[in-house]
C-alpha positions as CSV (number, residue, x, y, z in Angstrom):
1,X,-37.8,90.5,54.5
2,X,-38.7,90.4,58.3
3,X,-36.3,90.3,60.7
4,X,-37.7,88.7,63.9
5,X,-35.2,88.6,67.1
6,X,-35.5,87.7,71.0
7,X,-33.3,90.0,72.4
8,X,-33.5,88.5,75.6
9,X,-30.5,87.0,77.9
10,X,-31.3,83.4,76.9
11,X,-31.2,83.9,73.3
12,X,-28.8,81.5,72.7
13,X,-30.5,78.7,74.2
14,X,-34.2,79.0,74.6
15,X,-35.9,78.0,71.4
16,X,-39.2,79.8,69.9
17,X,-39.4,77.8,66.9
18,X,-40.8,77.0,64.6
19,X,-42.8,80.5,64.3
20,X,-46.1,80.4,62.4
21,X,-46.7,83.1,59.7
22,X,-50.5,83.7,58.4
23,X,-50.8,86.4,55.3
24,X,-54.6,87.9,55.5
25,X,-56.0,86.3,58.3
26,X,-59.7,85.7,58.1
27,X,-62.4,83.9,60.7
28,X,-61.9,80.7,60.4
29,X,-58.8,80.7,58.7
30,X,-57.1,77.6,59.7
31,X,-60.0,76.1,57.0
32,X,-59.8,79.1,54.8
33,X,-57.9,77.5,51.6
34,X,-56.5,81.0,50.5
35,X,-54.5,81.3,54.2
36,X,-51.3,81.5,53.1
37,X,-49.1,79.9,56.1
38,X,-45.3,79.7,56.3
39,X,-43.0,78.5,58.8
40,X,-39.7,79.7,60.3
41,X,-36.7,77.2,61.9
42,X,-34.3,78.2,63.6
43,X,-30.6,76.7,63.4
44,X,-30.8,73.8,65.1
45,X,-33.2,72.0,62.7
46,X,-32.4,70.8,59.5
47,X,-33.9,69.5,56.7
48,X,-37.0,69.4,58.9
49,X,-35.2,67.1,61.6
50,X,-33.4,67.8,64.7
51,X,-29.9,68.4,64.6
52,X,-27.9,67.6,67.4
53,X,-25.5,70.2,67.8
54,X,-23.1,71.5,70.1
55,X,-22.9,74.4,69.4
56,X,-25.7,77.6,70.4
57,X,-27.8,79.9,68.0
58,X,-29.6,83.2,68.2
59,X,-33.2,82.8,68.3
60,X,-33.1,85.2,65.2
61,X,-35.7,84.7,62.0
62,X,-36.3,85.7,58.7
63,X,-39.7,85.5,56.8
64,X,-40.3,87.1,53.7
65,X,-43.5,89.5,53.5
66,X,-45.2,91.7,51.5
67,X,-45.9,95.1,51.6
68,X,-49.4,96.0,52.3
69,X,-50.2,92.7,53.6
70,X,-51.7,91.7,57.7
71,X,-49.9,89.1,59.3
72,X,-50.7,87.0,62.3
73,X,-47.5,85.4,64.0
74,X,-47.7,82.6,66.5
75,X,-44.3,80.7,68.4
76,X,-44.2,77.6,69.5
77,X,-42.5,78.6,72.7
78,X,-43.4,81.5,75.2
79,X,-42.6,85.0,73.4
80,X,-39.5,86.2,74.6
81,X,-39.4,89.4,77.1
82,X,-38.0,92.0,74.6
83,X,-39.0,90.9,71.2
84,X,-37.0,93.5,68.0
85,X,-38.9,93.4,64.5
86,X,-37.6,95.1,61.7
87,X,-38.6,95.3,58.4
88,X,-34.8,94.8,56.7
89,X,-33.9,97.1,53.4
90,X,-37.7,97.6,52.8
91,X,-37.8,101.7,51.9
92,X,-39.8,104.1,54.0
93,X,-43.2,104.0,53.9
94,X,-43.4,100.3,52.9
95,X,-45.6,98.8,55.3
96,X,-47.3,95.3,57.4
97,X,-49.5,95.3,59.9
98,X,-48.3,92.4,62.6
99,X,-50.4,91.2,64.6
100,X,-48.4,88.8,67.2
101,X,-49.8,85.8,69.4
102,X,-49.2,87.0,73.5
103,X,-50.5,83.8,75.9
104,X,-50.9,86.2,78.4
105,X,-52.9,89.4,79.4
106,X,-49.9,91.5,80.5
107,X,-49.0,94.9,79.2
108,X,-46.7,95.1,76.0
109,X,-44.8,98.5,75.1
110,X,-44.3,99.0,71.8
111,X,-40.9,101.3,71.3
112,X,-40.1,102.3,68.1
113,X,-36.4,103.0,67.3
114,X,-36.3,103.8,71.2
115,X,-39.1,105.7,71.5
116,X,-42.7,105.1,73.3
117,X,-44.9,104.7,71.6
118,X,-49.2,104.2,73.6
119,X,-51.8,102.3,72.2
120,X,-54.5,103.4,70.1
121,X,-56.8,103.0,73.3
122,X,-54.3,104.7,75.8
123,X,-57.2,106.3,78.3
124,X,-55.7,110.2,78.3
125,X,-57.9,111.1,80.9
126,X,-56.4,110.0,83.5
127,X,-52.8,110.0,84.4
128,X,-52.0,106.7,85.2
129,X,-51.9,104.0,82.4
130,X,-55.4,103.0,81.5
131,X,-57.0,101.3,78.7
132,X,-59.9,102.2,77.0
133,X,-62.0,98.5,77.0
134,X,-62.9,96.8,73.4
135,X,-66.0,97.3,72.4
136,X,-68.1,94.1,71.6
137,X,-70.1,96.2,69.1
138,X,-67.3,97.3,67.2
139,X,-64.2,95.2,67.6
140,X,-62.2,97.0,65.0
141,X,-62.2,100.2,66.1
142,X,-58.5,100.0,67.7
143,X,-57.1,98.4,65.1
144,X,-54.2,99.9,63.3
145,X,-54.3,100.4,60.0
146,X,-51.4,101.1,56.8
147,X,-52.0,105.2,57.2
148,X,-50.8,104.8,60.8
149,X,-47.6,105.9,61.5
150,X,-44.4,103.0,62.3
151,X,-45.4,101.6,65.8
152,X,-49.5,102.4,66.2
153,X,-50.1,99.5,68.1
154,X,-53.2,97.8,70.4
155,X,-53.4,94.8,72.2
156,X,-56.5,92.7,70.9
157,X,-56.7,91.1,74.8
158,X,-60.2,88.8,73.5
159,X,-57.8,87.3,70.8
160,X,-54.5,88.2,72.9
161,X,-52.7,89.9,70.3
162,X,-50.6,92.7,70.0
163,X,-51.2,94.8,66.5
164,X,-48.7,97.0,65.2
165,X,-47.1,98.6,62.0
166,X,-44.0,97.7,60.6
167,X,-42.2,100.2,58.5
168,X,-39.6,100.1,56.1
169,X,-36.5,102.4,58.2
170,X,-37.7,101.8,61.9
171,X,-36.8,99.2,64.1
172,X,-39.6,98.1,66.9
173,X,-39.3,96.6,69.8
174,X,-41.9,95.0,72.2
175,X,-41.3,94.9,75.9
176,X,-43.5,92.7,78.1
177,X,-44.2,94.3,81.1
178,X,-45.1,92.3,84.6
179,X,-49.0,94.1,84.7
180,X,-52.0,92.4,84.2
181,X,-54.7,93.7,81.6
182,X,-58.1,93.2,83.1
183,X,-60.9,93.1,80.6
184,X,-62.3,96.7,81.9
185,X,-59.0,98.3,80.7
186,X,-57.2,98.4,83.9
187,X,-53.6,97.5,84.5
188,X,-52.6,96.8,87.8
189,X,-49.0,94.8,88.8
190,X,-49.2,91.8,89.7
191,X,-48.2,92.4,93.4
192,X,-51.6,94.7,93.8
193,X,-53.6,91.7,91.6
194,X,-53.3,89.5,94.1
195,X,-53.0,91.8,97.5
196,X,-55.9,94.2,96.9
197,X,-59.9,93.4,95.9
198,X,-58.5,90.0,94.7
199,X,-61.9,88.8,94.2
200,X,-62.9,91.9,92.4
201,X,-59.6,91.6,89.7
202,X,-60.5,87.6,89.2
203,X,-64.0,88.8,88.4
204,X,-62.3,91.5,86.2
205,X,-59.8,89.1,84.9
206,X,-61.6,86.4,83.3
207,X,-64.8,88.6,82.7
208,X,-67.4,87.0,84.9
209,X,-69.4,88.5,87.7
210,X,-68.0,88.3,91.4
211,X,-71.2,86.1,92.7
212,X,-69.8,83.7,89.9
213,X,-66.1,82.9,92.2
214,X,-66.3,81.3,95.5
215,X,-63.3,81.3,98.0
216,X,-62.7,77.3,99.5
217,X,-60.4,76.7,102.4
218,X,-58.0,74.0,101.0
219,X,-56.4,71.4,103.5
220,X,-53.3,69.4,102.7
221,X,-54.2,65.8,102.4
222,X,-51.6,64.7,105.0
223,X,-52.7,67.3,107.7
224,X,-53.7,66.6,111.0
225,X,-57.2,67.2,110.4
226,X,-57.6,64.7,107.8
227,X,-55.3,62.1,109.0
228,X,-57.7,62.2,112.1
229,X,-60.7,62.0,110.5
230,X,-59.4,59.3,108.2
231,X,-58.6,57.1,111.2
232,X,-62.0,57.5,112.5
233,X,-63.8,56.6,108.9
234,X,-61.4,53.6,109.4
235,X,-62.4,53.0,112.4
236,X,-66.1,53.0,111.9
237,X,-66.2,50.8,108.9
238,X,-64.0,48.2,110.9
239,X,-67.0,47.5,113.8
């Protein structure tokens, strides 16, 4: 049994669900008749309908898995900020490999039972935090796999998930982090994103060259400029 909890201050009144579970994804698996999906509700729905209730819920969930298996996990909502898997009275050593849906390229920590734990693409040459870019010729060579210890982790940022190992005795927890992933590995914050070689980080961003992005001046519709020039396009097409 998975355990899957927001542990974030809204808990109790931000919904995620329903949560989409996915047991050996494949390419192509939303035709792939062997996809085993299953589906997670939270409190507030029953029998597949909304309940009106005045009372609140944690946003907590329980999916049953099985050992040995890859999972893909989607929510309907935006993942919380501190997400807290466990893998609940499963012995040591049984294992799943998660790999969880993240909207955006920020920079997720993966702690297990309070401990840091870096990606498999952590650059340890330098000092700062750097990641090591994918590879387009060999996609799968981050990926954790079952040998890997609780926690081994990567952040797929073409697919935008986050892989990492469950096991059986440890509990993990995923904090989002307010950095931007740029598709050469960088991670900058987002105060330096947008205050230092802006046009360079868009570039780097959304993986395009710089000659591809051009910088407009935007005017307001109802400034002076255009009210003037409006009046004079009136003007001229009155006479």
């Amino acid at each position: 049994m998975m355990v899957i909890e927001s542990m974030d201050s809204d808990t109790e009144v931000r919904r995620l669900s329903p949560i989409a579970l996915i047991a050996n994804p494949v390419m192509g698996c939303f035709q792939d008749p062997m996809a085993m999906w299953t589906f997670s509700m939270d409190p507030w729905i029953e029998d597949g309908a909304l309940a009106i209730l005045v009372r609140s819920a944690n946003s907590t969930f329980y999916s049953v898995v099985a050992a040995g298996q890859t999972y893909e996990m989607a929510m309907t909502s935006t993942p919380p900020q501190l997400l807290r898997l466990h893998l609940l009275h499963a012995p040591p050593g049984e294992a799943v490999i998660l790999r969880i849906f993240f909207p955006k390229p920020q920079r997720y920590d993966i702690y297990v039972d309070d401990v840091f734990v870096p990606p498999t693409n952590i650059d340890v040459s330098v000092t700062s935090y750097q990641l090591i870019p994918e590879n387009p010729d060999d996609p799968d060579a981050f990926f954790p796999t079952f040998d890997d210890d609780a926690g081994t982790n990567y952040f797929q940022r073409s697919a935008k998930l986050v892989h990492v190992v469950l096991q059986g005795g440890h509990v993990i927890d995923i904090k989002t982090t307010p950095m931007v992933t740029l598709q050469s590995g960088l991670v900058v914050s987002e105060e330096d994103f947008f205050e230092e070689n802006i046009l360079s980080n868009l570039a780097d961003l959304l993986g395009v060259s710089a000659e591809n992005i051009r910088i407009t001046s935007i005017v307001r519709e109802d400034s002076r400029q255009i009210g003037k020039q409006y009046k004079e396009l009136c003007w001229r097409m009155s006479q």
